[in-house]
Amino acid sequence: EPLSYATLSDDEQAYVEQYDELADDGSVTENERKILTFACTGLGISEERAAELESAVDSWQILIPSEEE
């Protein structure tokens, strides 16, 4: 079943927003990865689920709503 932003939990939405912000230049630095690892730990998201979410964002499966109205 394809992932969509609307079907994610609030914590997962927070994580994909953080990931999208940090990966906006197309890659994640070592420091950014530490921030993401800390975020998924704090949000209670497993590393496996975090990887799934990141992959879905990278492949445009999850489209994050723009904050600009």
CSV table of C-alpha atoms in Angstrom, one decimal:
chain,number,residue,atom,x,y,z
A,1,GLU,CA,0.0,0.0,0.0
A,2,PRO,CA,1.5,3.3,-1.0
A,3,LEU,CA,2.4,5.8,1.7
A,4,SER,CA,0.9,9.2,1.7
A,5,TYR,CA,1.4,12.1,4.0
A,6,ALA,CA,-2.2,12.1,5.2
A,7,THR,CA,-2.0,8.4,6.4
A,8,LEU,CA,1.2,9.0,8.5
A,9,SER,CA,1.0,9.4,12.2
A,10,ASP,CA,1.8,12.9,13.6
A,11,ASP,CA,5.2,11.6,14.7
A,12,GLU,CA,5.9,10.2,11.2
A,13,GLN,CA,4.8,13.5,9.6
A,14,ALA,CA,7.2,15.4,11.9
A,15,TYR,CA,10.0,13.1,10.9
A,16,VAL,CA,9.4,13.3,7.1
A,17,GLU,CA,9.2,17.1,7.4
A,18,GLN,CA,12.6,17.1,9.3
A,19,TYR,CA,14.1,14.8,6.7
A,20,ASP,CA,12.8,16.8,3.8
A,21,GLU,CA,14.3,20.0,5.2
A,22,LEU,CA,17.7,18.4,5.9
A,23,ALA,CA,17.8,16.5,2.6
A,24,ASP,CA,16.8,19.4,0.4
A,25,ASP,CA,20.2,19.6,-1.2
A,26,GLY,CA,19.9,16.0,-2.3
A,27,SER,CA,22.0,14.4,0.4
A,28,VAL,CA,22.3,14.0,4.1
A,29,THR,CA,25.6,14.9,5.8
A,30,GLU,CA,26.9,13.0,8.8
A,31,ASN,CA,25.7,15.7,11.2
A,32,GLU,CA,22.3,15.8,9.5
A,33,ARG,CA,22.1,12.0,9.9
A,34,LYS,CA,22.8,12.4,13.6
A,35,ILE,CA,19.9,14.9,13.9
A,36,LEU,CA,17.6,12.5,12.1
A,37,THR,CA,18.7,9.5,14.3
A,38,PHE,CA,18.0,11.6,17.4
A,39,ALA,CA,14.6,12.7,15.9
A,40,CYS,CA,13.5,9.2,15.1
A,41,THR,CA,14.5,8.0,18.6
A,42,GLY,CA,12.6,10.9,20.2
A,43,LEU,CA,9.6,10.3,18.0
A,44,GLY,CA,9.6,6.5,18.7
A,45,ILE,CA,10.2,5.6,15.0
A,46,SER,CA,12.3,2.5,14.3
A,47,GLU,CA,15.4,2.9,12.0
A,48,GLU,CA,13.6,0.5,9.5
A,49,ARG,CA,10.5,2.7,9.4
A,50,ALA,CA,12.6,5.9,9.1
A,51,ALA,CA,14.4,4.4,6.1
A,52,GLU,CA,11.0,3.5,4.5
A,53,LEU,CA,9.8,7.1,5.1
A,54,GLU,CA,13.0,8.6,3.7
A,55,SER,CA,12.8,6.4,0.6
A,56,ALA,CA,9.2,7.4,0.1
A,57,VAL,CA,10.1,11.1,0.3
A,58,ASP,CA,13.1,10.6,-2.1
A,59,SER,CA,10.9,8.8,-4.6
A,60,TRP,CA,8.1,11.5,-4.4
A,61,GLN,CA,5.6,8.9,-2.9
A,62,ILE,CA,5.1,11.2,0.0
A,63,LEU,CA,4.5,14.7,-0.9
A,64,ILE,CA,4.8,17.1,2.0
A,65,PRO,CA,2.3,19.9,2.0
A,66,SER,CA,3.9,23.3,1.5
A,67,GLU,CA,3.7,25.6,4.5
A,68,GLU,CA,3.2,28.5,2.1
A,69,GLU,CA,-0.5,29.1,1.6
